[in-house]
Short mmCIF file of C-alpha atoms and ligand atoms in Angstrom, two decimals:
data_model
loop_
_atom_site.label_atom_id
_atom_site.label_comp_id
_atom_site.label_asym_id
_atom_site.label_seq_id
_atom_site.Cartn_x
_atom_site.Cartn_y
_atom_site.Cartn_z
CA MET A 74 -7.90 60.82 -114.95
CA ASP A 75 -8.31 58.42 -112.03
CA LYS A 76 -5.45 56.06 -111.25
CA PRO A 77 -6.10 52.38 -112.06
CA ILE A 78 -7.03 50.33 -108.95
CA SER A 79 -3.83 48.27 -109.19
CA GLU A 80 -1.70 51.43 -108.90
CA ILE A 81 -3.71 52.75 -105.93
CA VAL A 82 -3.26 49.43 -104.09
CA HIS A 83 0.45 49.50 -104.90
CA LEU A 84 0.85 53.04 -103.50
CA ALA A 85 -1.05 52.15 -100.34
CA HIS A 86 1.49 49.43 -99.62
CA MET A 87 4.49 51.59 -100.36
CA PRO A 88 6.78 51.75 -97.29
CA LYS A 89 6.74 55.20 -95.71
CA VAL A 90 9.65 57.14 -94.24
CA VAL A 91 9.80 56.87 -90.43
CA MET A 92 11.56 59.10 -87.87
CA ASN A 93 14.27 56.56 -87.04
CA GLN A 94 15.53 56.70 -90.62
CA GLY A 95 16.89 60.18 -89.94
CA ALA A 96 18.09 59.55 -86.39
CA GLY A 97 21.77 58.92 -86.99
CA GLY A 98 21.88 55.23 -86.07
CA GLU A 99 21.80 51.89 -87.88
CA ALA A 100 18.26 52.43 -89.24
CA MET A 101 19.50 55.59 -90.97
CA GLN A 102 22.60 53.89 -92.40
CA ASP A 103 20.34 51.23 -93.86
CA PHE A 104 17.88 53.81 -95.25
CA LEU A 105 20.66 55.89 -96.81
CA SER A 106 22.24 52.92 -98.56
CA LYS A 107 18.87 51.73 -99.93
CA HIS A 108 17.11 54.97 -100.86
CA ILE A 109 19.58 57.86 -101.00
CA THR A 110 23.20 57.08 -101.83
CA SER A 111 22.32 54.09 -104.03
CA HIS A 112 20.97 56.59 -106.59
CA PHE A 113 24.19 58.60 -106.84
CA PRO A 114 26.98 57.76 -109.30
CA LYS A 115 30.18 56.40 -107.74
CA THR A 116 33.09 58.81 -107.54
CA GLY A 117 36.80 58.20 -107.35
CA CYS A 118 37.56 60.97 -104.85
CA GLU A 119 39.97 60.40 -101.96
CA VAL A 120 37.27 60.21 -99.29
CA SER A 121 33.96 59.62 -101.07
CA LEU A 122 30.31 59.42 -100.04
CA ASP A 123 30.67 55.64 -99.76
CA SER A 124 32.94 56.01 -96.75
CA MET A 125 30.17 57.95 -94.90
CA ASP A 126 32.75 59.97 -93.04
CA ASP A 127 32.21 63.45 -91.54
CA SER A 128 33.39 65.19 -94.73
CA ALA A 129 34.31 64.20 -98.27
CA ILE A 130 37.74 64.98 -99.72
CA VAL A 131 37.72 66.03 -103.37
CA ASP A 132 41.03 67.14 -104.92
CA ASP A 133 42.31 68.00 -101.42
CA ILE A 134 39.22 70.16 -100.75
CA VAL A 135 37.39 69.05 -97.61
CA PHE A 136 33.63 69.42 -98.10
CA THR A 137 30.63 68.75 -95.87
CA THR A 138 26.93 69.61 -95.53
CA ASP A 139 24.28 69.52 -92.78
CA GLY A 140 20.52 69.98 -92.42
CA HIS A 141 19.24 71.58 -89.20
CA THR A 142 15.76 70.94 -87.81
CA VAL A 143 16.36 71.33 -84.06
CA LYS A 144 13.22 71.87 -81.98
CA PRO A 145 12.88 74.24 -80.20
CA LEU A 146 15.04 76.86 -81.94
CA PHE A 147 16.32 78.14 -78.54
CA PHE A 148 17.33 75.77 -75.71
CA PRO A 149 19.51 75.87 -72.56
CA GLY A 150 23.08 76.58 -73.65
CA GLY A 151 22.40 77.36 -77.29
CA ASP A 152 20.17 77.79 -80.32
CA MET A 153 19.90 76.68 -83.93
CA GLY A 154 22.31 79.39 -85.11
CA MET A 155 25.09 78.02 -82.90
CA ILE A 156 24.43 74.44 -84.03
CA CYS A 157 24.61 75.55 -87.68
CA ALA A 158 28.09 77.00 -87.29
CA ALA A 159 29.50 74.51 -84.78
CA GLY A 160 28.18 71.27 -86.33
CA THR A 161 29.47 72.05 -89.80
CA VAL A 162 32.83 73.46 -88.66
CA ASN A 163 33.33 70.37 -86.48
CA ASP A 164 32.62 67.95 -89.35
CA ILE A 165 35.41 69.62 -91.37
CA SER A 166 37.84 69.78 -88.41
CA VAL A 167 37.59 66.11 -87.39
CA MET A 168 39.08 65.08 -90.74
CA GLY A 169 42.30 66.86 -89.77
CA ALA A 170 41.30 69.94 -91.75
CA LYS A 171 40.98 73.69 -91.31
CA PRO A 172 37.48 75.03 -92.11
CA LEU A 173 37.67 77.96 -94.56
CA ALA A 174 34.12 79.11 -95.32
CA LEU A 175 30.47 78.32 -94.60
CA SER A 176 27.32 78.52 -96.69
CA CYS A 177 23.79 78.78 -95.37
CA ALA A 178 20.38 78.03 -96.88
CA VAL A 179 17.40 79.22 -94.85
CA ILE A 180 13.83 77.92 -95.33
CA LEU A 181 11.34 80.07 -93.44
CA GLU A 182 7.70 79.46 -92.59
CA GLU A 183 5.39 82.30 -93.61
CA GLY A 184 4.22 84.12 -90.49
CA LEU A 185 7.40 83.58 -88.45
CA ASP A 186 8.38 86.61 -86.33
CA THR A 187 11.27 88.47 -87.96
CA ASP A 188 12.71 88.89 -84.48
CA ILE A 189 13.28 85.12 -84.34
CA VAL A 190 15.04 85.26 -87.71
CA ASP A 191 17.29 88.07 -86.42
CA ARG A 192 18.16 86.20 -83.24
CA ILE A 193 19.03 82.93 -85.00
CA MET A 194 21.03 84.60 -87.79
CA GLY A 195 22.78 86.86 -85.25
CA SER A 196 23.81 83.81 -83.27
CA PHE A 197 24.96 81.97 -86.42
CA GLY A 198 27.01 85.01 -87.49
CA ARG A 199 28.61 85.48 -84.06
CA THR A 200 29.47 81.78 -83.67
CA ALA A 201 31.01 81.65 -87.15
CA GLU A 202 32.98 84.84 -86.49
CA GLY A 203 34.07 83.56 -83.09
CA CYS A 204 35.65 80.46 -84.59
CA GLY A 205 37.15 82.39 -87.51
CA VAL A 206 35.11 80.88 -90.36
CA PRO A 207 33.26 83.39 -92.60
CA ILE A 208 29.78 82.78 -94.07
CA VAL A 209 30.29 83.46 -97.77
CA THR A 210 27.21 82.29 -99.65
CA GLY A 211 23.60 81.37 -99.03
CA ASP A 212 20.00 81.16 -100.17
CA THR A 213 16.66 82.06 -98.56
CA LYS A 214 13.18 80.66 -99.29
CA VAL A 215 9.82 81.30 -97.65
CA VAL A 216 7.18 78.55 -97.76
CA GLU A 217 3.52 78.58 -96.78
CA SER A 218 2.55 78.14 -93.15
CA GLY A 219 2.80 74.47 -92.13
CA ALA A 220 5.24 73.46 -94.89
CA VAL A 221 8.15 73.71 -92.41
CA ASP A 222 8.20 74.12 -88.64
CA GLN A 223 9.29 77.78 -88.16
CA LEU A 224 12.75 77.66 -89.69
CA PHE A 225 14.97 74.96 -91.19
CA MET A 226 18.58 75.59 -92.23
CA CYS A 227 21.17 73.82 -94.34
CA THR A 228 24.82 74.69 -93.95
CA SER A 229 27.84 73.53 -95.93
CA ALA A 230 31.52 74.21 -95.49
CA VAL A 231 34.79 73.78 -97.31
CA GLY A 232 38.17 73.30 -95.68
CA LYS A 233 41.74 72.45 -96.49
CA ARG A 234 44.38 70.20 -94.98
CA SER A 235 45.43 71.51 -91.57
CA GLU A 236 48.98 72.83 -91.54
CA HIS A 237 49.53 70.47 -88.56
CA LEU A 238 48.14 67.28 -90.12
CA ASP A 239 51.43 66.14 -91.67
CA HIS A 240 53.21 66.63 -88.33
CA ASN A 241 50.41 64.68 -86.61
CA ILE A 242 50.84 61.79 -89.05
CA GLU A 243 54.64 61.89 -88.66
CA VAL A 244 54.28 61.51 -84.89
CA ALA A 245 51.77 58.64 -85.25
CA SER A 246 54.04 56.96 -87.82
CA GLN A 247 56.83 56.73 -85.24
CA TYR A 248 54.68 54.18 -83.41
CA ARG A 249 52.75 52.38 -86.11
CA ASN A 250 51.91 52.30 -89.79
CA PHE A 251 49.52 55.17 -90.66
CA ASP A 252 47.84 54.30 -93.93
CA SER A 253 45.37 57.14 -94.42
CA GLY A 254 46.12 60.68 -95.58
CA TRP A 255 43.55 62.02 -93.09
CA CYS A 256 41.97 61.21 -89.69
CA THR A 257 39.34 58.94 -91.25
CA ASP A 258 36.95 56.49 -89.55
CA ASP A 259 38.76 53.45 -91.03
CA ASN A 260 42.06 54.40 -89.46
CA VAL A 261 41.75 52.98 -85.91
CA ARG A 262 44.11 50.07 -85.13
CA PRO A 263 44.41 47.63 -82.22
CA GLY A 264 46.22 49.36 -79.37
CA ASP A 265 44.98 52.87 -80.19
CA ALA A 266 43.77 54.80 -77.14
CA ILE A 267 40.20 56.08 -77.27
CA ILE A 268 39.67 59.57 -75.81
CA ALA A 269 36.46 61.50 -75.06
CA SER A 270 37.04 65.27 -75.13
CA GLY A 271 34.59 65.88 -72.25
CA TYR A 272 31.20 65.13 -70.65
CA LEU A 273 28.87 63.17 -72.93
CA GLY A 274 25.11 63.43 -73.28
CA ASP A 275 24.66 67.05 -72.15
CA HIS A 276 23.11 68.30 -75.38
CA GLY A 277 20.52 65.53 -75.72
CA VAL A 278 19.43 65.72 -72.09
CA ALA A 279 19.36 69.55 -71.99
CA LEU A 280 17.20 69.64 -75.10
CA LEU A 281 14.86 66.83 -74.14
CA SER A 282 14.40 68.10 -70.60
CA PHE A 283 13.64 71.63 -71.81
CA ARG A 284 11.40 70.59 -74.71
CA GLU A 285 9.31 68.10 -72.78
CA GLY A 286 9.28 70.24 -69.62
CA TYR A 287 10.84 67.56 -67.40
CA GLY A 288 13.16 70.11 -65.76
CA PHE A 289 15.43 67.39 -64.36
CA ASP A 290 18.37 69.55 -63.67
CA SER A 291 18.52 73.14 -64.76
CA GLU A 292 22.32 72.92 -64.56
CA ILE A 293 22.52 70.74 -67.65
CA LYS A 294 23.12 72.86 -70.71
CA SER A 295 23.87 71.98 -74.31
CA ASP A 296 27.58 71.60 -75.02
CA VAL A 297 27.24 73.15 -78.50
CA ALA A 298 30.62 74.64 -79.49
CA PRO A 299 32.93 74.89 -82.50
CA LEU A 300 36.00 72.71 -81.86
CA ASN A 301 38.30 73.77 -84.71
CA ARG A 302 40.82 75.58 -82.49
CA MET A 303 40.99 72.72 -79.96
CA ILE A 304 41.47 70.21 -82.79
CA GLU A 305 44.29 72.31 -84.33
CA LYS A 306 46.08 72.13 -80.97
CA ILE A 307 45.91 68.36 -80.66
CA LEU A 308 47.07 67.90 -84.25
CA LYS A 309 50.07 70.01 -83.29
CA THR A 310 50.69 67.63 -80.37
CA GLY A 311 50.39 64.69 -82.77
CA GLY A 312 49.68 60.96 -82.85
CA ILE A 313 45.96 61.17 -83.63
CA THR A 314 44.68 58.49 -85.98
CA ALA A 315 40.91 59.17 -86.16
CA MET A 316 38.42 61.78 -84.91
CA LYS A 317 34.64 62.01 -85.00
CA ASP A 318 32.06 64.26 -83.36
CA PRO A 319 29.56 62.02 -81.54
CA THR A 320 26.37 63.80 -82.69
CA ARG A 321 23.18 61.77 -83.33
CA GLY A 322 23.50 58.28 -81.85
CA GLY A 323 26.21 59.57 -79.49
CA MET A 324 29.39 57.78 -78.45
CA ALA A 325 27.78 54.35 -78.98
CA ASN A 326 27.24 55.08 -82.65
CA THR A 327 30.65 56.69 -83.19
CA LEU A 328 32.61 53.82 -81.65
CA ASN A 329 30.59 51.15 -83.45
CA GLU A 330 31.16 52.97 -86.75
CA TRP A 331 34.89 52.98 -86.07
CA CYS A 332 34.86 49.28 -85.19
CA SER A 333 33.08 48.27 -88.37
CA LYS A 334 34.98 50.64 -90.72
CA SER A 335 38.40 49.94 -89.15
CA ARG A 336 37.66 46.23 -88.44
CA VAL A 337 38.80 46.41 -84.83
CA GLY A 338 37.26 45.59 -81.48
CA MET A 339 37.16 48.02 -78.56
CA GLU A 340 37.20 47.82 -74.78
CA ILE A 341 35.83 50.85 -72.96
CA GLU A 342 35.96 51.34 -69.17
CA TYR A 343 32.54 52.69 -68.18
CA PRO A 344 33.79 54.46 -65.00
CA ARG A 345 36.26 56.45 -67.11
CA ILE A 346 33.60 57.92 -69.42
CA PRO A 347 32.94 61.56 -68.45
CA LEU A 348 29.20 61.57 -67.58
CA ARG A 349 27.46 64.07 -65.34
CA GLU A 350 25.34 62.65 -62.53
CA GLY A 351 22.39 64.73 -63.71
CA VAL A 352 22.67 63.24 -67.21
CA VAL A 353 22.89 59.68 -65.89
CA SER A 354 19.91 60.08 -63.55
CA ALA A 355 17.76 61.82 -66.20
CA CYS A 356 18.55 59.02 -68.67
CA ASP A 357 17.79 56.38 -66.01
CA LEU A 358 14.35 57.89 -65.43
CA LEU A 359 13.59 58.04 -69.16
CA GLY A 360 15.01 54.61 -69.91
CA ILE A 361 17.51 55.93 -72.46
CA ASP A 362 21.24 55.38 -72.72
CA PRO A 363 23.39 58.50 -72.18
CA LEU A 364 25.97 56.94 -74.51
CA SER A 365 23.44 56.87 -77.39
CA ILE A 366 22.32 60.50 -77.27
CA GLY A 367 23.76 63.32 -79.30
CA ASN A 368 26.48 65.82 -78.42
CA GLU A 369 27.25 69.08 -80.26
CA GLY A 370 30.57 70.12 -78.74
CA LYS A 371 32.53 66.92 -78.21
CA VAL A 372 34.96 64.83 -80.21
CA MET A 373 35.97 61.19 -79.89
CA ILE A 374 39.66 60.73 -80.64
CA ALA A 375 41.71 57.65 -81.43
CA CYS A 376 45.46 58.05 -81.02
CA VAL A 377 48.61 55.97 -80.70
CA PRO A 378 48.83 54.90 -77.03
CA ASP A 379 52.23 56.52 -76.40
CA MET A 380 50.80 59.95 -77.22
CA ALA A 381 47.49 59.56 -75.34
CA ASP A 382 48.57 61.33 -72.13
CA GLU A 383 50.09 64.18 -74.11
CA VAL A 384 46.92 64.59 -76.22
CA VAL A 385 44.73 64.58 -73.09
CA ARG A 386 47.02 67.20 -71.50
CA THR A 387 46.64 69.40 -74.58
CA LEU A 388 42.85 68.93 -74.58
CA ARG A 389 42.64 69.84 -70.90
CA SER A 390 44.48 73.11 -71.60
CA THR A 391 41.53 74.26 -73.74
CA PRO A 392 38.10 75.44 -72.50
CA GLU A 393 36.21 72.81 -74.55
CA GLY A 394 38.48 69.91 -73.60
CA ARG A 395 39.09 70.45 -69.89
CA ASP A 396 37.27 67.22 -68.89
CA ALA A 397 38.95 65.00 -71.52
CA ALA A 398 39.85 61.43 -70.56
CA VAL A 399 41.21 58.21 -72.03
CA ILE A 400 38.24 55.83 -71.80
CA GLY A 401 39.59 52.65 -73.38
CA TYR A 402 41.54 51.00 -76.19
CA ALA A 403 40.98 49.44 -79.58
CA LYS A 404 41.68 45.68 -79.60
CA GLU A 405 42.17 42.85 -82.05
CA GLY A 406 39.00 40.89 -82.62
CA ALA A 407 35.35 41.10 -83.61
CA PRO A 408 34.21 44.62 -84.58
CA ARG A 409 32.24 45.42 -81.46
CA VAL A 410 32.46 47.65 -78.41
CA ILE A 411 32.79 45.93 -75.02
CA LEU A 412 31.88 48.08 -72.04
CA ARG A 413 33.54 47.09 -68.75
CA THR A 414 31.39 48.20 -65.83
CA GLU A 415 32.32 49.28 -62.29
CA VAL A 416 31.73 45.85 -60.78
CA GLY A 417 33.89 44.11 -63.35
CA GLY A 418 31.02 43.08 -65.62
CA ARG A 419 31.21 43.22 -69.41
CA ARG A 420 28.49 44.04 -71.87
CA ILE A 421 28.35 44.82 -75.54
CA LEU A 422 27.61 48.46 -76.34
CA GLU A 423 25.42 48.13 -79.42
CA ALA A 424 25.08 50.76 -82.13
CA PRO A 425 21.68 52.38 -81.46
CA ALA A 426 18.95 51.93 -84.10
CA GLY A 427 18.68 55.72 -83.88
CA ASP A 428 19.16 58.55 -81.41
CA PRO A 429 16.38 58.18 -78.83
CA VAL A 430 15.82 61.96 -78.82
CA PRO A 431 14.41 63.25 -82.16
CA ARG A 432 15.12 66.69 -83.67
CA ILE A 433 18.09 67.50 -81.49
CA CYS A 434 20.15 69.09 -84.27
MG1 MG B 117 30.16 64.31 -87.71
#
C-alpha cells in the first residue's frame, strides 16, 4: 500500500546522517548524545558510556570497541589490520589497564580478492601477537557487492587493571589529591603537565597524501602502533593522572575533551609540540590544522608536574616514545585550550567540528 502523502513529506524532511557526525569531533559528540547513547539505558558502572572515555569499566573489567573503515586498506606505514589491533589495544591501555584479549568481526564485500583478506588478517594477527594480546573470538559476514567498501572490521577488547596502576596513583597522590580509580578524562587538575608522546599528525597526512595522490613527502608514514608496553613503563614510573590516544580530531579534540570533562583550562606552547616540517607544510597547503588530524600511535598524557621529566625520560627510552615532550600545563580557569605561539601570541585552540580527513581509521 502507498504511504499517505503526509508521511512521504515527513520522511523527505527527515535530517540525514552526514560525514562529520562520525568524524570524532564536536559534531559527533552532539550526534551521539541525540541519536545513539540517548536510546541506551543508564548504567551504574564505574566508568560508564556517559563519560565517553576510551573504555568502559564494568566490575573492574575494562571493555572497549571500535569500528574500522579506513580507506585505502593499505597505506604508507600500515594497513587496516594494524589499526584494528593497535587502536583497540591503545583504548584499553590509556585507562591504566592491561589488554587481555581481542575480538574481531569482519564484514566482507562479495568479489573481494581473498589475497587482500589474507594480507589484512595476517597483519592483524602479527600486530596482536607482537603486542602480546591474543584474538580469541570473532564473526565473519559477506554482503553483496556495494553494500560495504571492500572490507569493514569491528574489534573489541577486554583488559584488567594494570599491576602498576596502584603504584602510579600512589606516586601522584604524593603531590595532589587523586580522586579517580583510573586514568580517566575527568582527572586533569590545574598544574598538571601535558605531554605528547611523539610527533603529531603523521597518520592523517600520510593517509591523505597517499589516498589523494598529493605525494607531499614520501617520508611521512603512519605512526600506527600498539602502545601497551610503553604505557606499562610510564605507569611504573608513576604520577600520571590521565591518558588519551589522540585519534580522530587529533590533539585539539583530546585536550578540549579533557578541559571540559575535568573543568580546567590549558596553556600549550606551540613550539614545544612535536610536529614534522613535512606535516606542517602539507597541512598549510591543504588549509587543515595538524593539531586536528588523527594519530594512531600516540598518547597524550597528563601528569603531576614533579614527575613530568621522569615520565618523559621513560617515554624516550622506548621506540614509540623517543620524541616525547612536555608541551604545556593545565591551569585554573575557563575550560579551553590556549595556544602560545612562537612570537608570543595567544590563540584559542578550538575543538574541531570533526577530523578534516575522513575514513582515516
Ligand atoms: Mg581513544
